[in-house]
One Martini backbone bead per residue (centre of mass of N, CA, C, O) as a GRO file, in nm:
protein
  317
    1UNK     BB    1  -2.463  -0.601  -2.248
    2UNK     BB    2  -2.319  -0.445  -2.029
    3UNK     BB    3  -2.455  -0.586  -1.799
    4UNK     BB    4  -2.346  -0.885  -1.839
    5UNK     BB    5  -2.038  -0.793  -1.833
    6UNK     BB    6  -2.068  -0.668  -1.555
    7UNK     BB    7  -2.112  -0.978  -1.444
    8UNK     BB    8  -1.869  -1.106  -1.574
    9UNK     BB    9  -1.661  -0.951  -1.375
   10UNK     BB   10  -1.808  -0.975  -1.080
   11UNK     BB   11  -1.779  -1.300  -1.113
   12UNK     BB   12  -1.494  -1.333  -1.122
   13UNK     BB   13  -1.377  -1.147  -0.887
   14UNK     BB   14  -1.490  -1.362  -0.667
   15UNK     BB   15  -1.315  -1.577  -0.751
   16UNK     BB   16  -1.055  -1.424  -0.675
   17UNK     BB   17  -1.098  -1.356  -0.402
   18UNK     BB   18  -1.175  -1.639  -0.273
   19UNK     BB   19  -0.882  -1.735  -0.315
   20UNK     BB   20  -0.766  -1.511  -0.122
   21UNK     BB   21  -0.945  -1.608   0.106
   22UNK     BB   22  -0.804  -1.909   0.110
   23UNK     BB   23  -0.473  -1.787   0.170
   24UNK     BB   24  -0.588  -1.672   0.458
   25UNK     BB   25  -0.685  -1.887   0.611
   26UNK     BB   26  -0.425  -2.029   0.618
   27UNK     BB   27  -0.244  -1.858   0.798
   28UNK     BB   28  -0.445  -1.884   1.026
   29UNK     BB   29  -0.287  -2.178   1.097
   30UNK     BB   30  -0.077  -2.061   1.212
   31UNK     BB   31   0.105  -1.933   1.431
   32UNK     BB   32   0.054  -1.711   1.728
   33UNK     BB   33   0.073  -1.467   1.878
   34UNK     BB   34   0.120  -1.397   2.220
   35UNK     BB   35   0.040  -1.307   2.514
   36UNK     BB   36   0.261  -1.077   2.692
   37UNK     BB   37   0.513  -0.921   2.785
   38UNK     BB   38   0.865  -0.900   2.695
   39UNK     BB   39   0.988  -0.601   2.629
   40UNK     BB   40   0.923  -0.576   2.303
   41UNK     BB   41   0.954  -0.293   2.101
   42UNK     BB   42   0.737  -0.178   1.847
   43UNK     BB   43   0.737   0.029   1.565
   44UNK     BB   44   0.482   0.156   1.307
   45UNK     BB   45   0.376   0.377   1.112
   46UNK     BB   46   0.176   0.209   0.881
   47UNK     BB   47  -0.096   0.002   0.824
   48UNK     BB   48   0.016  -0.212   0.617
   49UNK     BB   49   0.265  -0.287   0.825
   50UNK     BB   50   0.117  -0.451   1.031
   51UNK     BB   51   0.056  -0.716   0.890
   52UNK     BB   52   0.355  -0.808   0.933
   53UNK     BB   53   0.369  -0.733   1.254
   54UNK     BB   54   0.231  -0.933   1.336
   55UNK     BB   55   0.284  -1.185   1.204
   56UNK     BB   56   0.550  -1.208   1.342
   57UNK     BB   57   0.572  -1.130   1.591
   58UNK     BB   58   0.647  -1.203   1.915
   59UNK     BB   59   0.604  -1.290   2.201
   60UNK     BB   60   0.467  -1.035   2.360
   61UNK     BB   61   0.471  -0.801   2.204
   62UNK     BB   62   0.504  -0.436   2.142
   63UNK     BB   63   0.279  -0.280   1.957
   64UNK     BB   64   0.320   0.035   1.753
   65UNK     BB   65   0.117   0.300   1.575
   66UNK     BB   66   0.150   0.617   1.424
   67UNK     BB   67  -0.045   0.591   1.192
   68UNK     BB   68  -0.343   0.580   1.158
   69UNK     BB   69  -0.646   0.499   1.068
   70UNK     BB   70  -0.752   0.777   0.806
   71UNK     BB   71  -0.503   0.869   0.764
   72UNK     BB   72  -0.189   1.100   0.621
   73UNK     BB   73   0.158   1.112   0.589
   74UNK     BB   74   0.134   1.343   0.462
   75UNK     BB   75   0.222   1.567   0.711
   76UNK     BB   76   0.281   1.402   0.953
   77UNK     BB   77   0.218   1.478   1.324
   78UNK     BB   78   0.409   1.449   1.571
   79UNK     BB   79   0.399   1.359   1.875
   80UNK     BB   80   0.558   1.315   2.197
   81UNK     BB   81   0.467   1.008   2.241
   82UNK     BB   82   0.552   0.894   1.984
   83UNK     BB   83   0.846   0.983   1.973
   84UNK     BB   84   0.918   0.821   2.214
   85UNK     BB   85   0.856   0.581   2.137
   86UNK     BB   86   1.058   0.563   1.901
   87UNK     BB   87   1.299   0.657   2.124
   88UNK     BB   88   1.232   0.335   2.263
   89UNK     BB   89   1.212   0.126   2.030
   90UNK     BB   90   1.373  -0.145   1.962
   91UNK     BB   91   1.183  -0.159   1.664
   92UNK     BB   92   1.166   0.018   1.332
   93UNK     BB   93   0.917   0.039   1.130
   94UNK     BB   94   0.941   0.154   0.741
   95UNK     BB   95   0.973   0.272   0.432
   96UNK     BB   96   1.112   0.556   0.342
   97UNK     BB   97   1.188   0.757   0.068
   98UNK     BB   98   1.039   0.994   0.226
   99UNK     BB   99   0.772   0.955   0.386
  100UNK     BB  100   0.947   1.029   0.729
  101UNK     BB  101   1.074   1.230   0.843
  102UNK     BB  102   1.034   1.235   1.163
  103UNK     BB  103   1.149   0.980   1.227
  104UNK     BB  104   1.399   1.023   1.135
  105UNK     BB  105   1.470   1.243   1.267
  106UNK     BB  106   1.471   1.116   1.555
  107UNK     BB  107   1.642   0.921   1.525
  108UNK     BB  108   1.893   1.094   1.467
  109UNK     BB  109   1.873   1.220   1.773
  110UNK     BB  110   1.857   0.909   1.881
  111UNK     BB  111   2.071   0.744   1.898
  112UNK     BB  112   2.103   0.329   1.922
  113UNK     BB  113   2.272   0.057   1.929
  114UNK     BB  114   1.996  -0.138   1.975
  115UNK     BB  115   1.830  -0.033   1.776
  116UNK     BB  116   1.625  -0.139   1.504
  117UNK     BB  117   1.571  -0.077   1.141
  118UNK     BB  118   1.324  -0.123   0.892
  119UNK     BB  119   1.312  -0.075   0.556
  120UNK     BB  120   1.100  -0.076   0.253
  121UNK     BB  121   1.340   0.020   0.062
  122UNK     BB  122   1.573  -0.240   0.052
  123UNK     BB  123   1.416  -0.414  -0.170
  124UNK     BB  124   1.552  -0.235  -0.397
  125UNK     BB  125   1.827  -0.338  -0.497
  126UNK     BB  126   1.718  -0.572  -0.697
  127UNK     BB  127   1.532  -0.379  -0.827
  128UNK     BB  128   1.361  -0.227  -1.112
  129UNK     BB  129   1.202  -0.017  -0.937
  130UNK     BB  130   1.455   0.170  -0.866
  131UNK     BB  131   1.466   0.329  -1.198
  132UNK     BB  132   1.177   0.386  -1.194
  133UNK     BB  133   0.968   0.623  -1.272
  134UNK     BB  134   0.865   0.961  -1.087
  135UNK     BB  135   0.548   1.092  -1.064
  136UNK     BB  136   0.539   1.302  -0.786
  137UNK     BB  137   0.330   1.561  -0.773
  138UNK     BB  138   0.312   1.703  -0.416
  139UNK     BB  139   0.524   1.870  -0.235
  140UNK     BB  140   0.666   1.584  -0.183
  141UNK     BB  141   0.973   1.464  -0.129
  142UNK     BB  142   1.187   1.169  -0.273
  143UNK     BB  143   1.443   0.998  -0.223
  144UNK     BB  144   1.588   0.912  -0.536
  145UNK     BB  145   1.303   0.953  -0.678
  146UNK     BB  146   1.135   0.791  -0.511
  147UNK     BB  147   0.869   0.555  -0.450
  148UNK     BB  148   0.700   0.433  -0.153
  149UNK     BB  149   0.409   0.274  -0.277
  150UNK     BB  150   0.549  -0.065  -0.215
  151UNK     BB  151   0.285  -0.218  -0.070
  152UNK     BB  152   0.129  -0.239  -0.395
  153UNK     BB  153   0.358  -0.470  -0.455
  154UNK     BB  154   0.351  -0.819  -0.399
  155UNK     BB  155   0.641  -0.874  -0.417
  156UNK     BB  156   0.753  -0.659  -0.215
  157UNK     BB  157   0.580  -0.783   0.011
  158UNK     BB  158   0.742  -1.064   0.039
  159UNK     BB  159   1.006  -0.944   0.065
  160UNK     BB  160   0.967  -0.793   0.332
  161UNK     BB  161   0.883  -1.050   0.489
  162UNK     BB  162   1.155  -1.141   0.479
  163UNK     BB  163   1.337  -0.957   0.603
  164UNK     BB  164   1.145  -0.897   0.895
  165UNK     BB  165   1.157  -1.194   0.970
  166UNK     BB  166   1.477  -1.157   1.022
  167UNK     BB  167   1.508  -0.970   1.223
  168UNK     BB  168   1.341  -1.081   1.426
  169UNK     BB  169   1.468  -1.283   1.477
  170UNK     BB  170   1.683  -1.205   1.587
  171UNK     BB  171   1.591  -1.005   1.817
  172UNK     BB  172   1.439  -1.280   1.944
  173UNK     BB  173   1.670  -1.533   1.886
  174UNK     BB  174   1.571  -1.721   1.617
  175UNK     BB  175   1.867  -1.714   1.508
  176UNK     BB  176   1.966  -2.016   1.359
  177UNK     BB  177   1.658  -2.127   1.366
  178UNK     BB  178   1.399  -2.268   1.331
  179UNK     BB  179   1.042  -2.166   1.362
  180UNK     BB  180   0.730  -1.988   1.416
  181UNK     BB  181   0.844  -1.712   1.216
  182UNK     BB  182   0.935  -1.875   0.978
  183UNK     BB  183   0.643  -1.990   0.926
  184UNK     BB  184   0.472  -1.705   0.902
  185UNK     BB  185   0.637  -1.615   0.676
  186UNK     BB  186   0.556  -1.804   0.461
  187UNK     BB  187   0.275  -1.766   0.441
  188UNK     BB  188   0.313  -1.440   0.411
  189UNK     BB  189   0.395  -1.531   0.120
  190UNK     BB  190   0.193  -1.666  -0.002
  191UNK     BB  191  -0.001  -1.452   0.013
  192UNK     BB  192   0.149  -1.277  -0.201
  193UNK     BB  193   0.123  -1.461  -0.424
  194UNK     BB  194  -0.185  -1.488  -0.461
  195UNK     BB  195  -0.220  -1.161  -0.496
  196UNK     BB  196  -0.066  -1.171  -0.756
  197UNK     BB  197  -0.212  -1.383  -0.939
  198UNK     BB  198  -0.460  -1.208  -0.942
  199UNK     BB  199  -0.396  -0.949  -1.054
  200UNK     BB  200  -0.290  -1.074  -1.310
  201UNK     BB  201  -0.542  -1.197  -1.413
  202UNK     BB  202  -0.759  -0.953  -1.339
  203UNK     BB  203  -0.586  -0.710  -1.548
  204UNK     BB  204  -0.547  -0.849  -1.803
  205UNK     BB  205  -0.866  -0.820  -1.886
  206UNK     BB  206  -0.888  -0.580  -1.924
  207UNK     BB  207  -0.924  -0.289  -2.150
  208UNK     BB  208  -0.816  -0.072  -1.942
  209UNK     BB  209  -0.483   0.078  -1.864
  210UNK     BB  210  -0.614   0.326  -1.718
  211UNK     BB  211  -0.520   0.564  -1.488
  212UNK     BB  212  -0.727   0.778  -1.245
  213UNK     BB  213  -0.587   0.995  -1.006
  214UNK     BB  214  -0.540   1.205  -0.759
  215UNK     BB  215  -0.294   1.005  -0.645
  216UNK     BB  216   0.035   0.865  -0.743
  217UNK     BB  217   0.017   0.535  -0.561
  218UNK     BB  218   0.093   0.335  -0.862
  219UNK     BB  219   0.376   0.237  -0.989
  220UNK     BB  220   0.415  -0.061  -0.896
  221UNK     BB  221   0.189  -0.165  -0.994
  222UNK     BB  222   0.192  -0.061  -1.323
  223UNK     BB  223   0.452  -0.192  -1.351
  224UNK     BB  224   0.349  -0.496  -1.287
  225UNK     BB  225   0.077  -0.460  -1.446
  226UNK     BB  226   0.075  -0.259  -1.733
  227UNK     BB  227  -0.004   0.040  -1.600
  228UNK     BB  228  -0.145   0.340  -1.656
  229UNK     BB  229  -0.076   0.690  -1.504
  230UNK     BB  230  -0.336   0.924  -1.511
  231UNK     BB  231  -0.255   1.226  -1.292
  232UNK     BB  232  -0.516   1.491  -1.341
  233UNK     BB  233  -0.602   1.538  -1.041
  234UNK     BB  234  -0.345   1.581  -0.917
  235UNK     BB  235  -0.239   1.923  -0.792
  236UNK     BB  236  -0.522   2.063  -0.777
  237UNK     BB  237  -0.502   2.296  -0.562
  238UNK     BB  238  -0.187   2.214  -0.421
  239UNK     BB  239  -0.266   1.880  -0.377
  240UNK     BB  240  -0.400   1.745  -0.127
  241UNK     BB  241  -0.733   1.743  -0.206
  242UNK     BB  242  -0.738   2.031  -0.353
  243UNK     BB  243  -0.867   2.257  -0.537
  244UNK     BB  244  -1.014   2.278  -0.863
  245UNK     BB  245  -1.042   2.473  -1.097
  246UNK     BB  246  -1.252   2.521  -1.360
  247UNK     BB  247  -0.978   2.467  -1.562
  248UNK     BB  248  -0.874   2.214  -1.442
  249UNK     BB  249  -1.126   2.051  -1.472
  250UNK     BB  250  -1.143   2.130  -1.828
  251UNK     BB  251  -0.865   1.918  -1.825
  252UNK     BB  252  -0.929   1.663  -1.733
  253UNK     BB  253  -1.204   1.587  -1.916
  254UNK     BB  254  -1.037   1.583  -2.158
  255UNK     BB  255  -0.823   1.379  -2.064
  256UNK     BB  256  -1.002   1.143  -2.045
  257UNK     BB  257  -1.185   1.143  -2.309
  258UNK     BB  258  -0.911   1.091  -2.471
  259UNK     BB  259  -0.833   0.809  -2.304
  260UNK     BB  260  -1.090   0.635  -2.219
  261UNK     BB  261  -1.170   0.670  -1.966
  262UNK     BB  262  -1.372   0.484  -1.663
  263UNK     BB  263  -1.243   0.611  -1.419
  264UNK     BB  264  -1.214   0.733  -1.109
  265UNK     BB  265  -0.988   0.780  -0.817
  266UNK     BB  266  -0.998   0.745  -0.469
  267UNK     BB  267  -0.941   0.861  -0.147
  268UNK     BB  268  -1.010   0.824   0.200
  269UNK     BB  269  -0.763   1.045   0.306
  270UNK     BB  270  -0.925   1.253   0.082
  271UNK     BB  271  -1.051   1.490  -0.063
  272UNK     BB  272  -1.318   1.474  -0.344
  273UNK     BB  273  -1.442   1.727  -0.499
  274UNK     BB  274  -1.296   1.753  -0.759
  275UNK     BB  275  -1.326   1.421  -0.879
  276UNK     BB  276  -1.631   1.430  -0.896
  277UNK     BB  277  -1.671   1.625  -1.105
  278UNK     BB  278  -1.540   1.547  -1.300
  279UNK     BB  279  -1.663   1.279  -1.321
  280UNK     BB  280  -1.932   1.391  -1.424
  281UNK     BB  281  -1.836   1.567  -1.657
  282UNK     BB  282  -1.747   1.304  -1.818
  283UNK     BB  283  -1.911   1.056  -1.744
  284UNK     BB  284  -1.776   0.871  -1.483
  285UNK     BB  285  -1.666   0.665  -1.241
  286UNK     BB  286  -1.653   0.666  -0.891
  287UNK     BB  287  -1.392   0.480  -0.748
  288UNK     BB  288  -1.190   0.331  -0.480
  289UNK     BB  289  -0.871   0.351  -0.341
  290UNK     BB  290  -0.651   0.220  -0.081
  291UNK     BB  291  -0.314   0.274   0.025
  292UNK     BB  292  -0.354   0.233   0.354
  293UNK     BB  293  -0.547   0.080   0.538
  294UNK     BB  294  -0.641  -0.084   0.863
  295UNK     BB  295  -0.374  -0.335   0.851
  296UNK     BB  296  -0.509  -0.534   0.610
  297UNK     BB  297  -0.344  -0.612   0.347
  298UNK     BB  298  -0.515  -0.827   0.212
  299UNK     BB  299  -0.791  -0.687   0.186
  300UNK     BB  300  -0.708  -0.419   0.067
  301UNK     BB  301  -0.645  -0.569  -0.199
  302UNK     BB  302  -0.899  -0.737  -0.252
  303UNK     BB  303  -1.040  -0.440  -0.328
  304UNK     BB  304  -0.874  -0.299  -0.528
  305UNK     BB  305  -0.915  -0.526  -0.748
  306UNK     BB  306  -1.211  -0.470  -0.774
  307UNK     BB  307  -1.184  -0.163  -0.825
  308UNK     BB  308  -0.976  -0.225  -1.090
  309UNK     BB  309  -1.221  -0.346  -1.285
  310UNK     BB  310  -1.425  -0.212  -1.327
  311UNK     BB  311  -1.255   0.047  -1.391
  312UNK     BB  312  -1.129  -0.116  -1.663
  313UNK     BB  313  -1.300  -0.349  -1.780
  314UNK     BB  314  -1.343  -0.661  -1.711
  315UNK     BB  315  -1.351  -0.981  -1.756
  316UNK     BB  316  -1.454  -1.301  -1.778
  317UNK     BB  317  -1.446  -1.446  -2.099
   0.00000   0.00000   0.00000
């Protein structure tokens, strides 16, 4: 019975991601930057956004980014070569939110009336989760209590696309007439609504409601998918990543076991060692969720999906 289920689980989500990987072609068939510097220089802090800022670039722009992949931004030291970056920029896209203070800290140091800053954090003006509460208990703070991990919910990442867009478009001269940038915005605007439209058919389905994980980097997402966030094994040994005593390890496998968690989730850019054992303690699945991925954020979001569905017990129906 088991098995069955677990096959029609994860024959949904084959169904869910072809769609998914189906409104990646369409963009693919939009006009792309072309190669060649033309002057403009455009840096990037994280990964997610590089997927918005590649996609939109205009012709022969140059994009730096910040944090690599592989990396995590918490406590992320800038170098020297990096600051200058960042201090010579045209344009600086970033989370904002207390996300990255030493980028804050450049631009501050070093004010351009010429350079343009893009906040993904702008998004939040006109939505309901300005005001969702923010249980981010890492040991770094976050401006007006929010929480920064804005690019996990695909509603805010096409309105971000849609703002990133409109900046560029003004930047490149583009602004005050449809173009390029405007038609491969929109299209990267349709990408994030068939994303958004896959996570609600395919969360829907699950049994179980409830995320369990290293780093509470979820809260916009469980907003918007109907999901609860109980990260019990995040700051045991005080952070990311840290270890956890014995005590805390069998707190975190009662809270499990009580809450009837189907699954463990790590991340890619964290130590896992006291999540693997909870998790074994427990007798739940170890399976990753990665909030930061290489660049291609549509790609990163249909694993995450993959992996919310399996771990959260979903079904073909």
């Amino acid at each position: 019975m088991a098995s069955r289920a677990r096959k029609r689980s994860l024959g949904w989500v084959g169904v869910a991601l072809g769609v998914l990987m189906a409104a990646s072609c369409k963009r693919a068939a939009t006009p792309a930057p072309a190669t060649g510097h033309t002057g403009l220089t455009i840096v990037v802090t994280i990964p997610p956004l590089m997927w918005a800022v590649e996609g939109l670039a205009p012709q022969g722009a140059e994009v730096n980014l910040i944090v690599p992949p592989g990396a995590s931004p918490h406590g992320f030291e800038l170098t020297p070569s990096q600051s200058a970056l960042i201090v010579g920029a045209d344009l600086v896209v970033m989370v904002g939110l207390g996300m990255e203070p030493q980028v804050e800290a450049a631009l501050a140091a070093h004010a351009a009336d010429r350079r343009r800053v893009v906040r993904f954090e702008d998004v939040l003006r006109d939505d309901e989760h300005l005001d969702a509460p923010h249980d981010h208990d890492d040991g770094h703070e976050h401006v007006h209590g929010g929480d920064p991990h804005m690019w996990l919910d695909p509603v805010l990442m096409g309105r971000f696309v849609e703002m990133l867009g409109e900046e560029i478009r003004s930047v490149s001269g583009e602004s005050g007439r449809p173009g390029d940038i405007s038609i491969r915005a929109g299209a990267m605007q349709g990408e994030c609504a068939a994303i958004d439209s896959a996570y609600r058919e395919g969360l829907a389905r699950c049994v179980s409601k409830t995320i369990v994980a290293q780093h509470n980097a979820y809260p916009y997402l469980a907003h918007r998918y109907g999901l609860r966030v109980e990260s019990v094994i995040h700051g045991a040994g005080g952070g990311h990543g840290g270890e956890a005593s014995p005590g805390e390890i069998a707190s975190a496998v009662r809270a499990i076991k009580e809450s009837g968690v189907r699954a463990v989730f790590v991340e890619r850019q964290m130590q896992d060692g006291s999540a693997r054992r909870v998790a074994e303690a427990a007798g739940v699945e170890v399976l990753v969720l990665d909030p930061l991925g290489d660049g291609d954020w549509p790609e990163m979001m249909r694993e995450n999906l993959g992996a919310l569905v399996e771990g959260l017990g979903g079904s073909g129906g």
